[in-house]
Structures are given as C-alpha cells and as structure tokens.
C-alpha cells in the first residue's frame, strides 16, 4: 500500500522495494484495487506489482499475489465500501486483467458493507471461485461471527482472514484464535502499529521509543520493528504479517524477522502494555 497511496515513492524505488522483498525470500505480496492516491487511478498498485514482477530477473512462479475488492478511493483522501455481488465480481475480473493472470491466487473481500447482507457479499466470492476467476478467497476487517458465516458458505475455498493486529492493537485476538482453529491464515495488517524509533505519535496510534519491544530489540541488536514481527509470528502458526514498505531496506529488515528467535522470557516481556518504561 505505501507504494501507491499518498506520498508514495517514485516508480524506480517502488520496483526496487518489490525486488528487495523477492530477494529476501518473500512469497506473499498483498495489494488491493483501492491502493491508489488520485481519482481515476483504480488499480495503481496492482499494475505496479505486475510491472515489478515482470522486470524481476529471478523466478516468481512461487509468489502469491493477494488482492482485495470492495473498497474505493474517490481521490479526496476518504475510503468507500461497496460489497454488492455485482461490484465484487466486476472488480475481481478487472483485478485479474491488471495483474495479468488467468485467475487471482487469493482474492479478499476488503471490508463488510453494512448496506449489503454479509451472505450476499460472501456469496459473490463463492461464485468467483466456481467460475475460476479466483483460486482462493479471504475476508478482511471481520468479526468472529462473520468468519464462521463465511466459512459455512465458502468451505475450503476460504483460506485467510486479514484484520488489524499489532503491538498497539490486539482486539482481534478472538479472530486469530478462530482462524487458527479453522486452519485459516491470519494476515495482520498494520502489524507495526505502536512501534516507532523516535516519535511519540504515529499514524496507527500512540507510539514510544522505549517499550518492551525496543528493549528486546536493543539486546538483540536489531530494529524494534523486526522484534514486533517476530512476536506476531510467535502468536500462532497461522500468522503471516503484512508489513508495509516503501524502501528496499525496510522490507529487507522486515523479512529478517522470520529468523529472529525470541525466548519465552522475552515473549512474556512483550505481553506488557505498550507504554514506555517509567523514568
């Protein structure tokens, strides 16, 4: 998302960031048709990802591109929600064209539309699966009840749940537990919320440069962001965090979290509320 929304980098750096992710062993790239900045450029990020993959010199056959539909950006900084079956089916077909694929590997319903019955929106994913437009389905920003209802409609076609989950935002614990129980991948978005190297206020809420994450990071000689991602990976084997990046160095650092081993004592320390240590 950071490669296409407000204050995005130029295309050269954006492509270099994607290539750095692939070089680091990343095999899941998450995008959406609504990841763009200006009006009239729906699918900017999908097209960018497709160009970056086409220019990559290595093997990309094992890379899964996950995209989403059901949200929009009119160009004034706001986000809309449209979960009608007709819109979702048209959006998926358009995403497949932009990505240059016969079938989308993972297509996710971006957010429930309060104006549309949930079963109708999920039913569109069922139709897309049956038509071969998508190979697997996911849902995002959902409750446990919505996960259960979607699972009942999609069965094995449902493979992922994408909710906000981070050191600062942990209220999706029930959805994480249910995803693990059902064998679904749990994809935390904004997984670095609350973690900052220096600022005390960040876009995802209060942050601090002196939390348990920073202290554990100092002991390992790594970034607090890497510790946050390693902590997320420890929560469940179903967890696959989705850290955003707009520089090659950022995604390279994030990918290294898969090799960072945290002790039981450190994991217990990271259960503390995300507040700075008292002076």
Short mmCIF file of C-alpha atoms in Angstrom, two decimals:
data_model
loop_
_atom_site.label_atom_id
_atom_site.label_comp_id
_atom_site.label_asym_id
_atom_site.label_seq_id
_atom_site.Cartn_x
_atom_site.Cartn_y
_atom_site.Cartn_z
CA UNK A 1 0.00 0.00 0.00
CA UNK A 2 2.70 2.59 0.80
CA UNK A 3 3.97 2.23 -2.78
CA UNK A 4 0.76 3.70 -4.24
CA UNK A 5 -1.04 5.94 -1.75
CA UNK A 6 -0.24 9.44 -0.52
CA UNK A 7 3.48 10.37 -0.51
CA UNK A 8 4.35 7.27 -2.50
CA UNK A 9 7.90 6.88 -3.83
CA UNK A 10 8.78 7.16 -7.49
CA UNK A 11 8.36 4.00 -9.55
CA UNK A 12 12.07 3.20 -9.57
CA UNK A 13 12.22 2.97 -5.79
CA UNK A 14 8.86 1.19 -5.64
CA UNK A 15 10.02 -1.52 -8.04
CA UNK A 16 13.34 -1.81 -6.17
CA UNK A 17 11.36 -2.36 -2.95
CA UNK A 18 9.37 -5.20 -4.50
CA UNK A 19 12.55 -6.74 -5.89
CA UNK A 20 14.22 -6.48 -2.47
CA UNK A 21 11.27 -8.35 -0.97
CA UNK A 22 11.64 -11.13 -3.51
CA UNK A 23 15.40 -11.26 -2.96
CA UNK A 24 14.75 -11.65 0.78
CA UNK A 25 12.50 -14.66 0.19
CA UNK A 26 9.09 -13.00 0.48
CA UNK A 27 6.49 -15.08 -1.37
CA UNK A 28 3.26 -13.21 -0.50
CA UNK A 29 2.52 -9.72 -1.83
CA UNK A 30 -0.71 -8.12 -0.62
CA UNK A 31 -2.41 -5.44 -2.71
CA UNK A 32 -5.90 -4.08 -3.47
CA UNK A 33 -7.67 -2.27 -6.28
CA UNK A 34 -8.19 0.68 -3.91
CA UNK A 35 -4.50 1.19 -3.17
CA UNK A 36 -4.08 4.41 -5.09
CA UNK A 37 -3.92 8.13 -4.42
CA UNK A 38 -5.75 10.14 -7.06
CA UNK A 39 -9.19 9.75 -8.58
CA UNK A 40 -9.23 7.76 -11.77
CA UNK A 41 -6.26 5.51 -10.99
CA UNK A 42 -8.04 2.49 -9.53
CA UNK A 43 -5.69 -0.48 -9.50
CA UNK A 44 -2.49 1.61 -9.44
CA UNK A 45 -0.81 -0.79 -7.01
CA UNK A 46 -1.92 -3.90 -8.89
CA UNK A 47 -0.42 -2.59 -12.12
CA UNK A 48 2.75 -1.58 -10.29
CA UNK A 49 3.14 -5.05 -8.76
CA UNK A 50 2.61 -6.67 -12.16
CA UNK A 51 5.30 -4.48 -13.74
CA UNK A 52 7.73 -5.14 -10.88
CA UNK A 53 7.29 -8.91 -11.20
CA UNK A 54 7.72 -8.75 -14.98
CA UNK A 55 11.03 -6.89 -14.55
CA UNK A 56 12.40 -9.22 -11.89
CA UNK A 57 15.26 -11.37 -13.09
CA UNK A 58 14.55 -14.34 -10.85
CA UNK A 59 11.86 -16.99 -10.56
CA UNK A 60 8.48 -15.64 -9.45
CA UNK A 61 6.44 -18.81 -10.01
CA UNK A 62 6.16 -19.36 -6.25
CA UNK A 63 4.95 -15.83 -5.45
CA UNK A 64 1.32 -15.46 -4.36
CA UNK A 65 -0.33 -12.15 -5.20
CA UNK A 66 -3.27 -11.45 -2.92
CA UNK A 67 -5.57 -8.61 -3.87
CA UNK A 68 -8.79 -7.21 -2.44
CA UNK A 69 -12.02 -5.66 -3.65
CA UNK A 70 -14.94 -3.87 -2.07
CA UNK A 71 -13.38 -0.52 -1.16
CA UNK A 72 -12.83 2.61 -3.19
CA UNK A 73 -10.99 5.94 -3.01
CA UNK A 74 -12.66 8.91 -4.70
CA UNK A 75 -9.46 10.95 -4.54
CA UNK A 76 -10.22 13.21 -1.58
CA UNK A 77 -8.49 11.04 1.00
CA UNK A 78 -11.62 9.15 2.03
CA UNK A 79 -12.45 5.44 1.63
CA UNK A 80 -15.76 3.99 0.48
CA UNK A 81 -17.24 0.50 0.89
CA UNK A 82 -19.21 -1.37 -1.80
CA UNK A 83 -19.99 -5.01 -1.15
CA UNK A 84 -22.69 -5.75 -3.71
CA UNK A 85 -22.16 -9.03 -5.58
CA UNK A 86 -22.16 -7.30 -8.95
CA UNK A 87 -19.46 -4.86 -7.92
CA UNK A 88 -17.26 -7.54 -6.36
CA UNK A 89 -17.45 -9.77 -9.43
CA UNK A 90 -16.63 -6.91 -11.79
CA UNK A 91 -13.82 -5.75 -9.50
CA UNK A 92 -12.24 -9.21 -9.38
CA UNK A 93 -12.35 -9.56 -13.15
CA UNK A 94 -10.72 -6.14 -13.55
CA UNK A 95 -8.04 -7.01 -10.97
CA UNK A 96 -7.16 -10.19 -12.85
CA UNK A 97 -6.63 -8.16 -16.02
CA UNK A 98 -4.42 -5.61 -14.24
CA UNK A 99 -2.36 -8.36 -12.61
CA UNK A 100 -2.03 -10.17 -15.93
CA UNK A 101 -3.28 -13.51 -14.58
CA UNK A 102 -5.88 -16.02 -15.73
CA UNK A 103 -7.03 -16.50 -12.13
CA UNK A 104 -6.27 -14.50 -8.98
CA UNK A 105 -4.36 -16.60 -6.43
CA UNK A 106 -6.07 -15.05 -3.40
CA UNK A 107 -8.98 -12.61 -3.61
CA UNK A 108 -10.16 -10.97 -0.41
CA UNK A 109 -13.32 -9.07 0.45
CA UNK A 110 -11.79 -5.85 1.74
CA UNK A 111 -14.46 -4.86 4.29
CA UNK A 112 -18.06 -5.78 5.10
CA UNK A 113 -20.58 -3.38 3.61
CA UNK A 114 -23.21 -2.53 6.25
CA UNK A 115 -25.72 -1.88 3.45
CA UNK A 116 -25.38 -5.39 1.98
CA UNK A 117 -26.18 -8.68 3.75
CA UNK A 118 -22.90 -10.42 4.56
CA UNK A 119 -24.03 -13.66 2.99
CA UNK A 120 -24.63 -11.88 -0.33
CA UNK A 121 -21.12 -10.39 -0.41
CA UNK A 122 -19.53 -13.71 0.53
CA UNK A 123 -21.75 -15.42 -1.99
CA UNK A 124 -20.04 -13.37 -4.71
CA UNK A 125 -16.72 -14.91 -3.63
CA UNK A 126 -18.35 -18.35 -3.94
CA UNK A 127 -19.40 -17.51 -7.50
CA UNK A 128 -15.92 -16.23 -8.36
CA UNK A 129 -14.42 -19.48 -7.06
CA UNK A 130 -16.89 -21.57 -9.03
CA UNK A 131 -16.20 -19.55 -12.18
CA UNK A 132 -12.43 -19.98 -11.83
CA UNK A 133 -11.85 -16.22 -11.65
CA UNK A 134 -10.12 -16.71 -8.30
CA UNK A 135 -8.35 -19.74 -6.83
CA UNK A 136 -8.96 -18.98 -3.15
CA UNK A 137 -10.85 -16.44 -1.07
CA UNK A 138 -10.22 -14.33 2.00
CA UNK A 139 -12.09 -11.83 4.16
CA UNK A 140 -10.85 -8.72 5.91
CA UNK A 141 -11.90 -6.48 8.82
CA UNK A 142 -14.33 -9.07 10.15
CA UNK A 143 -15.84 -10.37 13.38
CA UNK A 144 -15.77 -13.98 14.55
CA UNK A 145 -19.43 -14.35 13.57
CA UNK A 146 -18.63 -13.17 10.05
CA UNK A 147 -15.71 -15.61 9.83
CA UNK A 148 -17.98 -18.52 10.81
CA UNK A 149 -20.68 -17.49 8.35
CA UNK A 150 -18.17 -17.08 5.52
CA UNK A 151 -16.62 -20.46 6.33
CA UNK A 152 -20.04 -22.04 6.10
CA UNK A 153 -20.55 -20.57 2.63
CA UNK A 154 -17.05 -20.98 1.21
CA UNK A 155 -15.75 -24.09 2.98
CA UNK A 156 -12.23 -24.94 1.87
CA UNK A 157 -12.35 -22.02 -0.56
CA UNK A 158 -11.85 -19.66 2.38
CA UNK A 159 -8.15 -19.59 3.26
CA UNK A 160 -7.43 -16.28 5.02
CA UNK A 161 -8.59 -13.60 7.44
CA UNK A 162 -6.97 -10.17 7.31
CA UNK A 163 -7.58 -7.94 10.34
CA UNK A 164 -5.66 -5.16 12.05
CA UNK A 165 -3.39 -6.64 14.71
CA UNK A 166 -0.20 -5.21 16.18
CA UNK A 167 1.59 -4.44 19.44
CA UNK A 168 -0.77 -1.47 19.86
CA UNK A 169 -3.99 -3.04 18.54
CA UNK A 170 -4.72 -6.50 19.94
CA UNK A 171 -8.52 -6.66 19.85
CA UNK A 172 -8.52 -9.24 17.04
CA UNK A 173 -7.32 -11.99 19.40
CA UNK A 174 -10.67 -13.84 19.07
CA UNK A 175 -10.41 -13.75 15.27
CA UNK A 176 -6.84 -15.02 15.47
CA UNK A 177 -7.86 -17.93 17.71
CA UNK A 178 -10.76 -18.84 15.44
CA UNK A 179 -8.60 -18.62 12.31
CA UNK A 180 -6.08 -20.96 13.90
CA UNK A 181 -8.86 -23.35 14.91
CA UNK A 182 -10.27 -23.42 11.35
CA UNK A 183 -6.87 -23.71 9.68
CA UNK A 184 -7.06 -20.27 8.06
CA UNK A 185 -4.10 -17.96 7.53
CA UNK A 186 -4.34 -14.86 9.72
CA UNK A 187 -2.83 -11.81 8.00
CA UNK A 188 -2.31 -8.85 10.36
CA UNK A 189 -2.48 -5.52 8.54
CA UNK A 190 -0.66 -2.54 10.01
CA UNK A 191 1.39 -5.02 12.08
CA UNK A 192 3.87 -2.38 13.24
CA UNK A 193 1.26 -0.15 14.86
CA UNK A 194 2.63 1.44 18.00
CA UNK A 195 6.28 0.84 17.14
CA UNK A 196 8.48 3.82 16.38
CA UNK A 197 12.16 4.54 16.63
CA UNK A 198 11.68 8.03 17.99
CA UNK A 199 8.25 9.66 17.62
CA UNK A 200 5.66 9.62 20.39
CA UNK A 201 2.69 9.84 18.00
CA UNK A 202 2.30 7.70 14.93
CA UNK A 203 -0.40 7.17 12.27
CA UNK A 204 -1.59 3.95 13.95
CA UNK A 205 -1.92 5.40 17.43
CA UNK A 206 0.32 6.15 20.40
CA UNK A 207 3.92 5.10 19.95
CA UNK A 208 7.02 5.15 22.07
CA UNK A 209 10.74 4.78 21.61
CA UNK A 210 11.11 2.98 24.95
CA UNK A 211 8.77 0.00 25.06
CA UNK A 212 9.47 -3.65 25.79
CA UNK A 213 9.84 -4.10 22.02
CA UNK A 214 12.61 -1.50 21.91
CA UNK A 215 14.37 -3.01 24.91
CA UNK A 216 14.29 -6.53 23.46
CA UNK A 217 15.49 -5.13 20.13
CA UNK A 218 18.45 -3.43 21.81
CA UNK A 219 19.52 -6.71 23.38
CA UNK A 220 19.42 -8.47 20.00
CA UNK A 221 20.96 -5.56 18.11
CA UNK A 222 18.01 -5.38 15.69
CA UNK A 223 15.18 -2.95 14.96
CA UNK A 224 12.06 -2.88 17.19
CA UNK A 225 10.06 -3.43 14.01
CA UNK A 226 11.80 -6.76 13.48
CA UNK A 227 11.01 -7.76 17.07
CA UNK A 228 7.35 -6.79 16.58
CA UNK A 229 7.08 -9.02 13.51
CA UNK A 230 8.84 -11.91 15.25
CA UNK A 231 6.42 -11.50 18.16
CA UNK A 232 3.48 -11.69 15.76
CA UNK A 233 4.89 -14.82 14.16
CA UNK A 234 5.09 -16.41 17.60
CA UNK A 235 1.37 -15.87 18.27
CA UNK A 236 0.22 -18.70 16.03
CA UNK A 237 1.49 -20.79 13.11
CA UNK A 238 -1.39 -19.23 11.15
CA UNK A 239 0.06 -15.71 11.36
CA UNK A 240 1.62 -14.10 8.27
CA UNK A 241 2.18 -10.38 8.99
CA UNK A 242 1.79 -7.80 6.22
CA UNK A 243 4.36 -5.07 6.92
CA UNK A 244 4.21 -2.16 4.50
CA UNK A 245 7.40 -0.79 3.00
CA UNK A 246 8.43 1.97 0.65
CA UNK A 247 12.21 1.38 0.72
CA UNK A 248 14.25 -1.74 -0.03
CA UNK A 249 15.98 -1.52 3.37
CA UNK A 250 12.64 -1.61 5.20
CA UNK A 251 11.35 -4.79 3.62
CA UNK A 252 14.74 -6.48 3.92
CA UNK A 253 14.70 -5.76 7.66
CA UNK A 254 11.11 -6.97 7.99
CA UNK A 255 11.79 -10.23 6.17
CA UNK A 256 14.63 -10.99 8.60
CA UNK A 257 12.04 -11.30 11.40
CA UNK A 258 11.39 -14.87 10.24
CA UNK A 259 14.87 -15.79 11.50
CA UNK A 260 14.70 -13.94 14.83
CA UNK A 261 14.15 -16.30 17.75
CA UNK A 262 12.68 -14.80 20.90
CA UNK A 263 12.98 -16.56 24.25
CA UNK A 264 10.00 -17.42 26.43
CA UNK A 265 11.13 -14.72 28.86
CA UNK A 266 11.23 -12.13 26.08
CA UNK A 267 7.81 -13.15 24.80
CA UNK A 268 6.42 -12.74 28.29
CA UNK A 269 8.04 -9.31 28.49
CA UNK A 270 6.34 -8.33 25.23
CA UNK A 271 2.94 -9.05 26.77
CA UNK A 272 3.29 -5.81 28.76
CA UNK A 273 1.05 -2.90 27.72
CA UNK A 274 2.69 -0.82 25.00
CA UNK A 275 3.80 2.05 27.22
CA UNK A 276 7.24 3.49 27.82
CA UNK A 277 9.12 2.42 30.91
CA UNK A 278 8.89 4.92 33.76
CA UNK A 279 11.93 7.17 34.14
#
